[in-house]
XYZ file of C-alpha atoms in Angstrom:
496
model
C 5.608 205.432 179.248
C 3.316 203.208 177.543
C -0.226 203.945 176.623
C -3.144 201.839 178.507
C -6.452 201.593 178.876
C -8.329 204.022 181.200
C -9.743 202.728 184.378
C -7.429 205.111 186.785
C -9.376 205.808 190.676
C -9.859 209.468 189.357
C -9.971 210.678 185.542
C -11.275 213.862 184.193
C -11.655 213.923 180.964
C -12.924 216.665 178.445
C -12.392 220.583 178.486
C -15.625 221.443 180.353
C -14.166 218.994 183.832
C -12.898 221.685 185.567
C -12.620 219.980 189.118
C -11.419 220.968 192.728
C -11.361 218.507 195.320
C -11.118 220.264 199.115
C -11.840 216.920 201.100
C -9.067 214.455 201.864
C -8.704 212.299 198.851
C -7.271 208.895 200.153
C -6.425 206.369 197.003
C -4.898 202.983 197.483
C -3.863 199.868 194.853
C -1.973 196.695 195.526
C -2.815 194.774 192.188
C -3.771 197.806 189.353
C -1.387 198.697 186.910
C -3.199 201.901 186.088
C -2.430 205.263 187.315
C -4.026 206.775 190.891
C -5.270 210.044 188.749
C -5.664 210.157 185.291
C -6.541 213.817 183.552
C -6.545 214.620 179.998
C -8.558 216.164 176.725
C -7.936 219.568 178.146
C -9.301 218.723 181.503
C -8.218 220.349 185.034
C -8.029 219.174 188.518
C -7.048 220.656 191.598
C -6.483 218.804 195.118
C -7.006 221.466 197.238
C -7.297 218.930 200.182
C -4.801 217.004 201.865
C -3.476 213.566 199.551
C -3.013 210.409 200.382
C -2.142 208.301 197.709
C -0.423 204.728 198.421
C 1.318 201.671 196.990
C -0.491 202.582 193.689
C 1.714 201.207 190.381
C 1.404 204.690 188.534
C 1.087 208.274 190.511
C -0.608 211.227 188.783
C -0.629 211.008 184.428
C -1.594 214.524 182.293
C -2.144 213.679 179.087
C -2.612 216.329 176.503
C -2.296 220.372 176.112
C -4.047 222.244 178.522
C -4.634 218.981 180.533
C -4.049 219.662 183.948
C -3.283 218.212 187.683
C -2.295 220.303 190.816
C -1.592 218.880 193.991
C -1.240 221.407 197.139
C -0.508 219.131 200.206
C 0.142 214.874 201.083
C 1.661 212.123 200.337
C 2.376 210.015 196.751
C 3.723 206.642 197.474
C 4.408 204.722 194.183
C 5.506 200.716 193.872
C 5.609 200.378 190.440
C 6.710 202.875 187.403
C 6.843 206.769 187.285
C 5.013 208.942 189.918
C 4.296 211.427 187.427
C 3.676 211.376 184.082
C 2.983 214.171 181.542
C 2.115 213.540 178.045
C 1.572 215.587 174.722
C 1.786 218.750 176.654
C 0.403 218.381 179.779
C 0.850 219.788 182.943
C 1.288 218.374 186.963
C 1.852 221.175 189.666
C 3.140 219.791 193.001
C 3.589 222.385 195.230
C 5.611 222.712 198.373
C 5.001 220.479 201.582
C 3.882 217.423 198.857
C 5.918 214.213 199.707
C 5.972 212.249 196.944
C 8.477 208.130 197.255
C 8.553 205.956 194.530
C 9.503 206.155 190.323
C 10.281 209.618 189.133
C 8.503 211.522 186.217
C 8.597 210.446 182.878
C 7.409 212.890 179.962
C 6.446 211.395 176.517
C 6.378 214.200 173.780
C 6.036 217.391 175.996
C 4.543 218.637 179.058
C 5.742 220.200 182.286
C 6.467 219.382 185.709
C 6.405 222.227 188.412
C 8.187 220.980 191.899
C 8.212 222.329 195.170
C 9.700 219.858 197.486
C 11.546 217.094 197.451
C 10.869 213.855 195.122
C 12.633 210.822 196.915
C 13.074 208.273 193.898
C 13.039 204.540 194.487
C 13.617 203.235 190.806
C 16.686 203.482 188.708
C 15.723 206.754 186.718
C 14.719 210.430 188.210
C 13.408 211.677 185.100
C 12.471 210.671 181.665
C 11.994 212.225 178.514
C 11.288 210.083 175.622
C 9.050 210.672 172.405
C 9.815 211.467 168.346
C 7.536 214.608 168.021
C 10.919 216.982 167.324
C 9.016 220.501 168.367
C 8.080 219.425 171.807
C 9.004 220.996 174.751
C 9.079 219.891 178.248
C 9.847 221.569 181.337
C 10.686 220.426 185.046
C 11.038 223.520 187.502
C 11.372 224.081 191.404
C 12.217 226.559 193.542
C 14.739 224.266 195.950
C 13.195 221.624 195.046
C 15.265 218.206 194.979
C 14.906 214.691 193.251
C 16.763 212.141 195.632
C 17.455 208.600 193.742
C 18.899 205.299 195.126
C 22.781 205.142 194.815
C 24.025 203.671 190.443
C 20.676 205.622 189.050
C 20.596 208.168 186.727
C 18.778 211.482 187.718
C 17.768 212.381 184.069
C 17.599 210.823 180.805
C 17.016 212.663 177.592
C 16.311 210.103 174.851
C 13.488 211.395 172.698
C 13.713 214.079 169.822
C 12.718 217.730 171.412
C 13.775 219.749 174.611
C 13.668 218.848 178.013
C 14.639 221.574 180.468
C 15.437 221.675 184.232
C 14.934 225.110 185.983
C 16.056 225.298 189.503
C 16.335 221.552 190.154
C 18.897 219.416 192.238
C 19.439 216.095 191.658
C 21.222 213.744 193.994
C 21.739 210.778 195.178
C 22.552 209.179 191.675
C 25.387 207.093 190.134
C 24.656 209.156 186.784
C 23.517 212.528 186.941
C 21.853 213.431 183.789
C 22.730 211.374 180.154
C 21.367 212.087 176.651
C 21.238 210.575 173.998
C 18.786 212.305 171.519
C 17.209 215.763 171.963
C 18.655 219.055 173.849
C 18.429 219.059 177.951
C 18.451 222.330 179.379
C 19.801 222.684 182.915
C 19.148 225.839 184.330
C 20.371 227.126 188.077
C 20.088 224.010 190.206
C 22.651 221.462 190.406
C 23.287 217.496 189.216
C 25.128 215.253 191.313
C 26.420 212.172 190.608
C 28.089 209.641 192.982
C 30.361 208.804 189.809
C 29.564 210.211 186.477
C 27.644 214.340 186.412
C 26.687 214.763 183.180
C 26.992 212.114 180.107
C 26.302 213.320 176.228
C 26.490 210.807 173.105
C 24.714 209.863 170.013
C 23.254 212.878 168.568
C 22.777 214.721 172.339
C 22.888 218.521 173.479
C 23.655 219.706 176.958
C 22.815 223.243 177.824
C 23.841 224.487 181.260
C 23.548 228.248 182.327
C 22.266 230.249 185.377
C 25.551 229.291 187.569
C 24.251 225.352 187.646
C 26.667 222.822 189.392
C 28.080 219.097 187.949
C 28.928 217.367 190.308
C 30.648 213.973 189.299
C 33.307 212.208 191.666
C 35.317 210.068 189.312
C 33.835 212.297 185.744
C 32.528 215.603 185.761
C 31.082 216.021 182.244
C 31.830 213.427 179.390
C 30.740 214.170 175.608
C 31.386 211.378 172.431
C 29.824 210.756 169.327
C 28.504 213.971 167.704
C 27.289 215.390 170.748
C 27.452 218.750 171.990
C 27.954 220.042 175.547
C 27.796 224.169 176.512
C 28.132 225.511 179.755
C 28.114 229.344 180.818
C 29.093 230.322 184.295
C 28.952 227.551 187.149
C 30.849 224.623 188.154
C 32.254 221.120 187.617
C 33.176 219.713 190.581
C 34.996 216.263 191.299
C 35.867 214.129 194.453
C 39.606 214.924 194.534
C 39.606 211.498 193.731
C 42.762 209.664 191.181
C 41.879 208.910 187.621
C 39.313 211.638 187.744
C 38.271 213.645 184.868
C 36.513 216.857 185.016
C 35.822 216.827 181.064
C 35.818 214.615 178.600
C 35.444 215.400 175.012
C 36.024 211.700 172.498
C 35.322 211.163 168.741
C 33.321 214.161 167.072
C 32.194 215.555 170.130
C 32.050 219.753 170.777
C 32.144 220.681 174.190
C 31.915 224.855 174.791
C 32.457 226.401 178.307
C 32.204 230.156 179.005
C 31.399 233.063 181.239
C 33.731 231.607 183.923
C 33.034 228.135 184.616
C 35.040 226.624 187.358
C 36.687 223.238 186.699
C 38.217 221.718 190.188
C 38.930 218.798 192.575
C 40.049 216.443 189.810
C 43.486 214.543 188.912
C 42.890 215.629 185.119
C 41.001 218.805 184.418
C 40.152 218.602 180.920
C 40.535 215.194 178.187
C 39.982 216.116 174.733
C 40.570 212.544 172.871
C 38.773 213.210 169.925
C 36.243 216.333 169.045
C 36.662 220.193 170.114
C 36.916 221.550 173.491
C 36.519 225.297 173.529
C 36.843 227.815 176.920
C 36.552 231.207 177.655
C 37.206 232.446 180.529
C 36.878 230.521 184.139
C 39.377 228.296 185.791
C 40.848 225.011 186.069
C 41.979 223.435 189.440
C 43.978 220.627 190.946
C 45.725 219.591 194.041
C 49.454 219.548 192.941
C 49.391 216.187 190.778
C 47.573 214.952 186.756
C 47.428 217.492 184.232
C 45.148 220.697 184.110
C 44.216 219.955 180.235
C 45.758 216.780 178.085
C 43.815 217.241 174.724
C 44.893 214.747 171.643
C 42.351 217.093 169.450
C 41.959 220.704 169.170
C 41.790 222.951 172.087
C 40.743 227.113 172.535
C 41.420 228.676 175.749
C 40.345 231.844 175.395
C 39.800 235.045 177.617
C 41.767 234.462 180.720
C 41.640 230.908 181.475
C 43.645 230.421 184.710
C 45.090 226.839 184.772
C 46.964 225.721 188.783
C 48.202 223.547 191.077
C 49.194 220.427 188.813
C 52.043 218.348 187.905
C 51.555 219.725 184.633
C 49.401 222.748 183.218
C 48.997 221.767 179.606
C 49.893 218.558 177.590
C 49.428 218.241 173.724
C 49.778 215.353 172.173
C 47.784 215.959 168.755
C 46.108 218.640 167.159
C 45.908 222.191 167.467
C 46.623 224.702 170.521
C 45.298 228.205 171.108
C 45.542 229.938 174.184
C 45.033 233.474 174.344
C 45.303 235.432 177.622
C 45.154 233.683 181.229
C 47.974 231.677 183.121
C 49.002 228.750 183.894
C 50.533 228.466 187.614
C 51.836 226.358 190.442
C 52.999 223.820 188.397
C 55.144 221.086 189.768
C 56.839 219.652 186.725
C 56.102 221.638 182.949
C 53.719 224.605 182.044
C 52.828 223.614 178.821
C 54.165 220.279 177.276
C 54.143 220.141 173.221
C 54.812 216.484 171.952
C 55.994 214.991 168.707
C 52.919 214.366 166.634
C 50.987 218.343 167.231
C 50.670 220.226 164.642
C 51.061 223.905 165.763
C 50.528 225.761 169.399
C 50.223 229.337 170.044
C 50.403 231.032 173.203
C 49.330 234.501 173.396
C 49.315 237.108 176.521
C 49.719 233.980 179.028
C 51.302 234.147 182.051
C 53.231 230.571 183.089
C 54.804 230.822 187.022
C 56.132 227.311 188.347
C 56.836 226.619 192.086
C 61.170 227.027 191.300
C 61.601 224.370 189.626
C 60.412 222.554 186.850
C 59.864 224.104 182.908
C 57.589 226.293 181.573
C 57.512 225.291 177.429
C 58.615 221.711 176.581
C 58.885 221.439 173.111
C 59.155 218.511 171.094
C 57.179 219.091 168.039
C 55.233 220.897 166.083
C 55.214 224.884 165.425
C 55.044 226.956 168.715
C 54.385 230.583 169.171
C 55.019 232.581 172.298
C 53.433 236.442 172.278
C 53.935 238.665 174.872
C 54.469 235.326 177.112
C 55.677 235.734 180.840
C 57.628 232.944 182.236
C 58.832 232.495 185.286
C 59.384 230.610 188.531
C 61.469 227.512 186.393
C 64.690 226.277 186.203
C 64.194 225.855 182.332
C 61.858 228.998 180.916
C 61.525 227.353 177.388
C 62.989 223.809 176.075
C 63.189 222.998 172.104
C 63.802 219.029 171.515
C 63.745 215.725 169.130
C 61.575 216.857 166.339
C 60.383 220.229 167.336
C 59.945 222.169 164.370
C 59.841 225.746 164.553
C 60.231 228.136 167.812
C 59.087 231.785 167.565
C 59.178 233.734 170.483
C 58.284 237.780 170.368
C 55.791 240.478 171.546
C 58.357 241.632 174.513
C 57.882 238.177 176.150
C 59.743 237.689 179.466
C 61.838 234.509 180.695
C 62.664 234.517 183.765
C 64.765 231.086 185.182
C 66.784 230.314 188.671
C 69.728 228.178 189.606
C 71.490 226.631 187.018
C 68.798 226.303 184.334
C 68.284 227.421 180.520
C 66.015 230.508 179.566
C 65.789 228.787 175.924
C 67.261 225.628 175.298
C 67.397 224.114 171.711
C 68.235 220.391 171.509
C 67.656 218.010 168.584
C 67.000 217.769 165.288
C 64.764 221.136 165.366
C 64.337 223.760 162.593
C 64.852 227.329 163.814
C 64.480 229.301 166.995
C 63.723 233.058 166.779
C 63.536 235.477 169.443
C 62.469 239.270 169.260
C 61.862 241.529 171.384
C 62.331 240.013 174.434
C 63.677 239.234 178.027
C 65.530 236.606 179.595
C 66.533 237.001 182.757
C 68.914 234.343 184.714
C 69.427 234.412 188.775
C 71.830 231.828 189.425
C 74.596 230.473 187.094
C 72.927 229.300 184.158
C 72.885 229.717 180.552
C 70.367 233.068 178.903
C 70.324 230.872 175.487
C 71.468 227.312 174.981
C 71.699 226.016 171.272
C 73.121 223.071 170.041
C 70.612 222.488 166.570
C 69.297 223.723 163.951
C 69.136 228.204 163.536
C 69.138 230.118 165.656
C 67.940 233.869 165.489
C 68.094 236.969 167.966
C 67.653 239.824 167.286
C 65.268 243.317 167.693
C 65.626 244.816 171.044
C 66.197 241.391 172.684
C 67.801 241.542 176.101
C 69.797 238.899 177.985
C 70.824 239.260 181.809
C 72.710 236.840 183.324
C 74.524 236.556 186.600
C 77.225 234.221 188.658
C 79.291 232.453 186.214
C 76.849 231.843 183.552
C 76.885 232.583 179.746
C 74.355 235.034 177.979
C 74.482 233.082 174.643
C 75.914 229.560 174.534
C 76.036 227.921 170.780
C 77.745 224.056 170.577
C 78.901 222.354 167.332
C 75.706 220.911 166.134
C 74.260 224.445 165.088
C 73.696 225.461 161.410
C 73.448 229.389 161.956
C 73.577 231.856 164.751
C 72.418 235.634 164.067
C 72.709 238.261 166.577
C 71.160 241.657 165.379
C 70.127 244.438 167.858
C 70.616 242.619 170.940
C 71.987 243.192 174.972
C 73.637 240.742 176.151
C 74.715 241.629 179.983
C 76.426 239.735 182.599
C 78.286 239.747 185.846
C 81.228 238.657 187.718
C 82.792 235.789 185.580
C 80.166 234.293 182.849
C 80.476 234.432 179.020
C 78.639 237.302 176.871
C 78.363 234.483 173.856
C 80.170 231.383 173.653
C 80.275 230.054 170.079
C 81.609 226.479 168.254
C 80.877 225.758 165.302
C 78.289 226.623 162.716
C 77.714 230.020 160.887
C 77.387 233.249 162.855
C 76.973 236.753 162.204
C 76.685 239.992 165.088
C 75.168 242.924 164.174
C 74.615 245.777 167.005
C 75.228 243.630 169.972
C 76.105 245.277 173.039
């Protein structure tokens, strides 16, 4: 929004023009490049009549604090640039029944837009906030009210130092839904929905999203990368079911912090952290039985009871750190969580992981991993140690339950230890309680094994270092093995 010289239809100007205007006010421009109504220096107007405003380049401009326009009923057509325009503070009103076609609003250094009806957009941004005055403030609000754009827009735009925030505002319609660059946007209730992409942060952006708001993005819900920063409390993130999908992505430096129950759903991967921080507590992540719930390469926080279902897999680390503490991870098709060669530590506390039957619940092959008072079950392999997994410690009367012919823990590879207290495994077909075949391997503390069919509680090949049993029930049935032992250095102690 560039500044121009003043020769608008209508200007007030000054603190004493305090104007209402009850008679139809018809205005129209085919050549001007000025705006239709131009108010500033503290000055107020009020169209208390019906509006008709048409094929003018610029709508309705408020320059300056305590510069004023309200508009109660008509139309705003607009050819050229933004319908509305607030500057340095100002203020436009528009209130319900107004019909307003053409550019969106554009806000240079402050000012606030109040909406009551629907804004139908014709140019390629909704709103725009630009400006380098760092303390100002801008608001857009509306009670239902709606900004409509032409299909491969972008509903919002924050690129100006400051704060721009959206109360009760949908925007649809749009390729992009909102993206900053510079500055904090505020979305509060409301919703932004974009045909591709629902929220985009970079550069030195904020996102802040609260009151239950809704992204809406079909192939990308929300996508942070540079130093940005993205928080969310309650709401939604919503995708098109689509493949390749994303419902979050977090790349480079970014921070990305979603609480108070957001619900992630309807895309092939729920979360991407590539680079950066992803946090969450509480809320849910959803698919539709294929991608990954959360595939982070950086570090990751669930937190609070994050439920993770219905994927091929729940959780996939490839880098980085892993904490999850409370919540589940269900109706997996293929492996609960996944732990690959190059992470650095994961730690699973007070999670519940059920498959579909089949499948595994911990793959393992790297890194540190810690299972607390973990409940597995619905797998054919409960927890699976390989290649250059480090160290397993499983405790906190965790539960493994596995069917068919499967492995409660399984230790293959070049691995360090495996240590097990206090806990359950529990076998329903003719499988094996504990396979281990590398590395040491430690049970002990009130851990109990149950096996049934032909299976063995504790099965130990060549390849093994140590085996210690110490305070541990081993009990089977009909044929199987209690503990079946070759090679390596063991030692019982209180095993029943």
């Amino acid at each position: 929004m560039k500044d121009e010289p003043s020769n608008p239809a209508v200007k007030v100007h000054g603190s004493k023009a305090d104007i209402t205007i009850v008679d139809k006010l018809t205005i129209t421009d085919k050549s001007s490049k000025m705006p239709a109504i131009q108010v500033e220096k503290q000055g107020k107007l009020v169209l208390a009549g019906e509006v008709d405003i048409q094929n003018v380049y610029k709508g309705i401009v408020a320059d300056g604090k305590g510069s004023s326009v309200t508009v109660t009923k008509g139309v705003i057509g607009v050819r050229g640039d933004y319908v509305i325009g607030v500057k340095n503070g100002g203020t436009v009103t528009l209130i319900d029944g107004v019909k307003v076609n053409g550019g969106g609003i554009g806000v240079k250094d402050g000012g606030t837009v109040t909406l009551g009806g629907e804004v139908k957009v014709q140019g390629s941004m909704g709103i725009v906030f630009m400006g380098d005055k760092g303390t100002a403030n801008a608001t857009v609000m509306g009670v239902g009210a709606k900004i409509n754009l032409a299909s491969g827009s972008t509903g919002a735009v924050m690129m100006g130092d400051g704060a721009l925030m959206l109360n009760t505002v949908t925007i649809e319609g749009v390729g992009v839904g909102a993206r900053v660059t510079k500055g904090t946007l505020e979305v509060t209730k409301g919703s932004i929905q974009g045909t591709t992409v629902g929220a985009e942060v970079s550069g030195s952006g904020v996102l802040e999203v609260n009151g239950r708001a809704t992204i809406v993005g079909t192939t990308m819900g929300l996508r942070v990368t540079g130093s940005g920063k993205a928080t969310m409390m309650g709401g939604s993130i919503q995708g098109g079911g689509s493949g390749g999908s994303y419902g979050v992505i977090v790349d480079t430096s970014g921070t990305v912090e979603l609480s108070g129950g957001v619900e992630v759903s309807r895309f092939e991967t729920g979360v991407y952290v590539k680079g950066g921080t992803f946090k969450m507590t509480e809320g849910e992540i959803t698919g539709d039985g294929k991608g990954t719930g959360v595939y982070m390469e950086g570090g990751v926080t669930l937190s609070g009871g994050v439920d993770i279902s219905r994927f091929a897999t729940g959780v996939r680390v490839e880098k980085g750190v892993l904490i999850m503490n409370q919540g589940s991870v269900k109706g997996f098709t293929g492996t609960g969580v996944m732990v690959g060669s190059e992470v650095k530590s994961a730690s699973l506390m007070g999670v519940e992981i059920t498959g579909d039957g089949k499948g595994t619940g911990v793959m393992m092959m790297g890194g540190d991993v810690k299972l607390d008072n973990v409940r597995i079950k619905g797998v054919a392999m409960g927890v699976m140690m390989e290649k250059g997994g480090k160290s397993l410690t499983i405790s906190g009367s965790s539960t493994i339950e596995f069917v068919g012919d499967g492995v409660g823990v399984g230790v293959w590879g070049e691995v360090k230890s495996a240590e097990l207290t206090q806990t359950v495994i529990t076998g329903k077909g003719s499988g094996t309680g504990v396979y281990a075949e590398r590395g040491t391997l430690i049970i002990e503390k009130g851990t109990t094994i149950d096996f049934k069919e032909s299976g063995w509680g504790v099965y130990v090949k060549g390849g093994i270092k140590n085996v210690s049993l110490t305070g541990t029930t081993i009990t089977g049935e009909e044929s199987g093995y209690g503990v079946y032992a070759v090679g390596g250095d063991r030692y019982d102690d209180d095993v029943r």
